[in-house]
N, CA and C of each residue as an Amber inpcrd file, in Angstrom:
protein
   276
 -45.8370000-144.0390000  -9.3080000 -44.6580000-144.1800000  -8.9250000
 -44.7610000-146.1870000  -8.1890000 -43.7040000-146.7970000  -8.1520000
 -44.0230000-147.5780000  -7.5190000 -43.1150000-147.9360000  -6.4940000
 -43.8200000-148.5410000  -5.5440000 -43.2950000-148.4130000  -4.0080000
 -41.9890000-149.5120000  -3.8750000 -41.0720000-149.7410000  -2.8520000
 -39.9910000-150.6810000  -2.4300000 -41.4110000-151.9840000  -2.8820000
 -41.5530000-152.0490000  -2.0810000 -41.9760000-153.3240000  -2.1110000
 -42.8360000-154.1500000  -3.4090000 -43.1950000-153.0430000  -4.3790000
 -44.3800000-153.6150000  -5.5610000 -42.7140000-153.6730000  -6.8670000
 -42.0030000-152.7770000  -6.4070000 -40.5850000-153.3080000  -6.9780000
 -39.7320000-154.7440000  -6.6290000 -39.9320000-155.2560000  -5.6410000
 -39.3880000-155.8950000  -5.1790000 -40.0240000-157.0510000  -6.0440000
 -41.1920000-157.2530000  -5.3700000 -42.3310000-158.7410000  -6.3530000
 -42.1440000-158.2280000  -7.5770000 -42.2290000-157.2110000  -8.4920000
 -41.7650000-156.9370000  -9.4160000 -40.1740000-158.0340000 -10.1300000
 -39.2020000-157.4290000  -9.0610000 -37.9870000-158.3760000  -9.3840000
 -38.1090000-160.0200000  -9.5680000 -38.7930000-160.2510000  -8.5010000
 -38.8670000-161.3010000  -7.7610000 -39.4350000-162.5840000  -9.2450000
 -40.6360000-161.3730000 -10.0820000 -41.5000000-162.3760000 -10.7630000
 -40.7070000-162.7470000 -12.0850000 -39.8870000-161.1330000 -12.6220000
 -38.8700000-161.5020000 -13.0510000 -37.3820000-162.5940000 -13.6810000
 -37.5370000-162.5870000 -11.6630000 -36.3570000-163.5580000 -11.8930000
 -36.9090000-165.1830000 -12.1680000 -38.4050000-165.5250000 -11.7880000
 -39.0120000-167.0930000 -11.7440000 -39.4480000-166.3930000 -13.2640000
 -39.4710000-165.7120000 -13.8670000 -39.5830000-165.5800000 -15.5960000
 -38.7170000-166.3380000 -16.3490000 -37.6970000-166.1410000 -15.0870000
 -36.5380000-166.0870000 -15.9440000 -36.1670000-167.6070000 -15.9910000
 -36.2470000-167.9660000 -14.4900000 -35.8180000-169.5140000 -14.3070000
 -36.8090000-170.6470000 -15.1830000 -38.0190000-169.5980000 -15.3760000
 -39.2240000-170.6300000 -16.3320000 -38.6590000-171.2450000 -17.2610000
 -38.1220000-169.7200000 -17.8090000 -37.4600000-170.1840000 -19.7250000
 -36.4550000-170.6690000 -19.4360000 -35.2760000-170.5860000 -18.5770000
 -34.4240000-170.9480000 -18.2860000 -34.5230000-172.4560000 -18.6530000
 -35.1950000-172.9860000 -17.6040000 -35.4970000-174.6490000 -18.2470000
 -36.4420000-175.4670000 -18.5270000 -37.0980000-174.2980000 -19.3330000
 -37.4700000-174.8140000 -20.8650000 -36.5490000-175.1970000 -22.1160000
 -36.1310000-174.0420000 -21.7670000 -34.8540000-174.2420000 -22.9670000
 -34.0730000-174.9880000 -22.5420000 -33.6220000-175.4930000 -21.3640000
 -32.6390000-176.9100000 -20.7850000 -33.3570000-177.4930000 -21.6480000
 -33.8670000-178.2230000 -21.3820000 -34.9900000-179.2490000 -21.8540000
 -35.5760000-179.6880000 -23.4210000 -35.1680000-178.4560000 -23.5990000
 -35.2110000-178.2590000 -25.2500000 -34.1450000-178.4110000 -26.2220000
 -32.7510000-178.3700000 -25.6090000 -31.9470000-178.8810000 -25.4110000
 -31.5400000-180.2040000 -25.2610000 -32.4740000-180.7850000 -24.7430000
 -31.6110000-181.7570000 -24.0370000 -32.2060000-182.5950000 -24.8780000
 -33.5500000-181.7830000 -25.2530000 -34.0450000-183.2580000 -26.8840000
 -33.5810000-182.9630000 -27.9830000 -33.5610000-181.7330000 -28.5780000
 -32.0910000-181.6180000 -29.1470000 -30.8920000-182.1740000 -29.9420000
 -30.4800000-182.3320000 -28.6200000 -29.0010000-183.1410000 -28.5130000
 -29.2710000-185.1400000 -29.1990000 -30.8670000-185.2500000 -28.5040000
 -30.6320000-186.3150000 -28.5250000 -31.2960000-186.9770000 -29.8640000
 -31.2430000-185.8190000 -31.2460000 -31.9160000-185.7740000 -32.1330000
 -30.2560000-185.8240000 -33.7260000 -29.2590000-185.5650000 -32.6700000
 -28.4820000-185.1910000 -33.3160000 -27.9840000-186.3870000 -34.0120000
 -27.6310000-186.8310000 -36.0020000 -27.0400000-187.6040000 -36.2030000
 -25.7540000-187.5610000 -36.1070000 -24.8180000-188.3370000 -37.5530000
 -24.1050000-188.6310000 -37.5570000 -23.2890000-187.4590000 -38.8450000
 -24.5670000-187.5780000 -39.7180000 -24.3840000-186.8390000 -40.2250000
 -25.7580000-185.9280000 -40.9660000 -26.3190000-184.8230000 -41.8730000
 -27.7430000-184.2850000 -42.0940000 -28.3870000-183.7170000 -40.6920000
 -27.5830000-183.3040000 -39.5990000 -28.2640000-182.6830000 -38.3820000
 -27.3030000-181.0730000 -38.2090000 -26.4160000-180.6380000 -38.8190000
 -25.7690000-179.3870000 -38.5150000 -27.4030000-178.7840000 -38.5580000
 -28.0360000-178.5760000 -38.8270000 -29.6590000-177.4840000 -38.3790000
 -29.7720000-177.4290000 -37.5390000 -29.5340000-178.5360000 -36.6480000
 -29.8330000-178.8420000 -35.1680000 -28.8880000-178.6460000 -34.2020000
 -27.7330000-178.8660000 -34.1770000 -26.5040000-177.9290000 -33.8850000
 -26.2180000-176.5930000 -33.6660000 -26.7130000-176.0530000 -34.5490000
 -27.4360000-174.7090000 -34.3380000 -28.0540000-173.8190000 -33.6520000
 -29.6060000-174.6300000 -33.9980000 -30.7260000-174.9350000 -32.8360000
 -29.8130000-174.7310000 -31.6130000 -28.7340000-175.4220000 -31.2430000
 -28.4660000-175.7190000 -30.0050000 -27.7000000-174.7340000 -29.5270000
 -27.2370000-174.5950000 -30.4080000 -26.2890000-173.0490000 -29.8790000
 -26.4330000-171.7830000 -29.7950000 -27.6990000-171.8430000 -30.9180000
 -28.0510000-170.4390000 -30.4790000 -28.9190000-170.2820000 -28.8490000
 -29.8080000-171.6150000 -28.6410000 -30.5910000-171.3780000 -27.2530000
 -29.8360000-170.9270000 -26.1030000 -28.5120000-171.8950000 -26.4730000
 -27.7350000-172.6650000 -25.3840000 -27.1370000-170.7460000 -25.2580000
 -26.7770000-170.3010000 -26.0690000 -26.8440000-168.5090000 -26.1370000
 -27.1780000-167.9150000 -25.4450000 -28.6080000-167.8260000 -25.9670000
 -30.1350000-167.1930000 -25.1280000 -29.5660000-167.4960000 -23.7300000
 -29.6500000-169.2250000 -23.7560000 -29.6970000-169.5370000 -22.0360000
 -28.5770000-168.6640000 -21.1060000 -27.1990000-168.1870000 -21.4160000
 -26.0410000-167.7080000 -21.0360000 -26.7880000-166.3760000 -21.3080000
 -27.1720000-165.8290000 -21.8820000 -28.0460000-164.6040000 -21.6100000
 -28.9740000-163.8240000 -20.5020000 -29.4470000-165.8320000 -19.7020000
 -30.6420000-165.0220000 -19.4850000 -30.4950000-165.4250000 -17.6170000
 -28.5520000-166.1600000 -17.6270000 -28.0590000-166.6220000 -16.7180000
 -27.4720000-165.1370000 -16.1540000 -26.5870000-164.7100000 -16.9270000
 -25.9120000-163.1920000 -17.3670000 -26.6970000-162.2060000 -16.1330000
 -28.0160000-161.9330000 -17.0280000 -29.2440000-161.3230000 -17.0870000
 -29.7910000-161.1540000 -15.0010000 -29.3930000-163.2160000 -14.0220000
 -30.0540000-163.0820000 -13.0740000 -28.5240000-162.8090000 -12.2140000
 -27.6770000-163.4210000 -12.7620000 -25.9330000-163.4990000 -12.0920000
 -25.6790000-161.8630000 -11.6530000 -25.8800000-161.2120000 -13.1760000
 -25.3060000-159.6760000 -13.1510000 -25.2630000-158.3550000 -11.8230000
 -26.7810000-158.5250000 -11.2670000 -26.5420000-157.9990000 -10.3060000
 -25.9590000-158.1240000  -8.7190000 -25.7910000-159.4400000  -8.5130000
 -24.8620000-160.0260000  -7.6640000 -22.9510000-159.0170000  -7.8940000
 -22.9880000-159.7350000  -9.2430000 -21.7150000-159.1430000  -9.4560000
 -20.8940000-157.5340000 -10.2040000 -22.4710000-157.2490000 -10.9270000
 -22.0190000-155.3950000 -10.2600000 -21.6570000-155.3480000  -8.7350000
 -22.2660000-155.0560000  -8.4010000 -22.6360000-154.2590000  -6.5950000
 -23.5430000-155.1460000  -5.7430000 -22.9070000-155.8000000  -5.0930000
 -23.4380000-156.7000000  -3.8290000 -24.4520000-155.8550000  -3.0660000
 -24.2480000-154.2510000  -2.9430000 -24.9600000-154.0870000  -1.9450000
 -26.4360000-153.4920000  -2.8380000 -26.0180000-153.6600000  -3.6970000
 -27.9080000-153.2780000  -4.4030000 -27.9710000-153.8830000  -5.4570000
 -27.9770000-154.7490000  -4.5650000 -29.4300000-155.8120000  -5.8040000
 -30.3930000-155.5000000  -5.4470000 -30.8230000-156.0480000  -6.6690000
 -32.2310000-155.3140000  -7.3380000 -33.1080000-156.5790000  -6.6930000
 -32.2790000-157.5870000  -6.1420000 -33.7060000-158.9250000  -6.9550000
 -33.1980000-158.8690000  -5.0790000 -34.9130000-159.3880000  -4.6080000
 -34.5650000-159.9870000  -3.3710000 -35.0450000-161.1600000  -3.0840000
 -34.0830000-161.7130000  -2.2010000 -34.6800000-163.6100000  -2.5050000
 -33.8530000-164.0820000  -3.1420000 -33.0730000-164.0120000  -4.6130000
 -32.7090000-164.2100000  -5.7390000 -32.2890000-166.1030000  -5.3620000
 -32.2980000-166.3710000  -6.1080000 -32.5210000-167.8600000  -6.4090000
 -31.0290000-168.5330000  -6.9040000 -30.2990000-169.1960000  -6.8430000
 -28.5730000-169.5390000  -7.1860000 -29.4520000-169.4960000  -8.5120000
 -28.3580000-168.9940000  -9.5380000 -28.3770000-169.7230000 -10.7980000
 -28.4610000-171.1300000 -10.8600000 -27.2200000-171.7750000 -10.5670000
 -27.3840000-173.0500000 -10.7480000 -27.6450000-173.7920000 -10.2680000
 -28.9900000-173.4680000  -9.6340000 -29.8330000-173.9610000  -8.8170000
 -31.0180000-174.4170000  -9.6250000 -30.7470000-173.8140000 -11.5760000
 -32.3240000-173.2770000 -12.2700000 -32.0740000-174.9600000 -13.0360000
 -31.1810000-175.7980000 -13.2110000 -30.8070000-176.7650000 -14.2570000
 -31.5940000-178.1120000 -13.2460000 -31.2870000-178.3910000 -11.5660000
 -31.3610000-179.4270000 -11.2930000 -32.3650000-180.5950000 -11.8340000
 -33.6060000-180.2150000 -12.4600000 -34.6410000-181.3920000 -13.0170000
 -34.2140000-181.2130000 -14.2920000 -32.9360000-181.4000000 -15.5800000
 -32.8860000-181.5930000 -16.6270000 -31.3180000-182.8510000 -16.5680000
 -32.1610000-184.2320000 -16.8040000 -31.3920000-184.9300000 -17.0060000
 -29.3310000-184.2010000 -18.1590000 -28.7560000-184.7500000 -17.1310000
 -27.2650000-184.9820000 -17.8200000 -27.0830000-186.1090000 -18.8710000
 -26.7830000-185.9390000 -19.8100000 -25.5850000-187.2660000 -20.5220000
 -24.5090000-187.1940000 -20.1980000 -24.2600000-189.0550000 -19.7040000
 -22.5200000-189.1040000 -19.1380000 -21.9590000-189.4960000 -19.6670000
């Protein structure tokens, strides 16, 4: 049986893993989007859509505990999910 402190550590570790994965996937989306051409790049557009869907799932996993019940948040000092994309360049 895990102690409360151990559970907090495991939850924090999971949060960090999710954030790291989201950052990596967002960088990949940025790279793939830069490769989209007018023709013959539908496979890239499909890949971007799939990756963005997975990112959405992970963001939902990060935010669900706050939405479902703010009193029973399993994450200790969980970061703001909107802050995880601060290092990804944005297209203008």
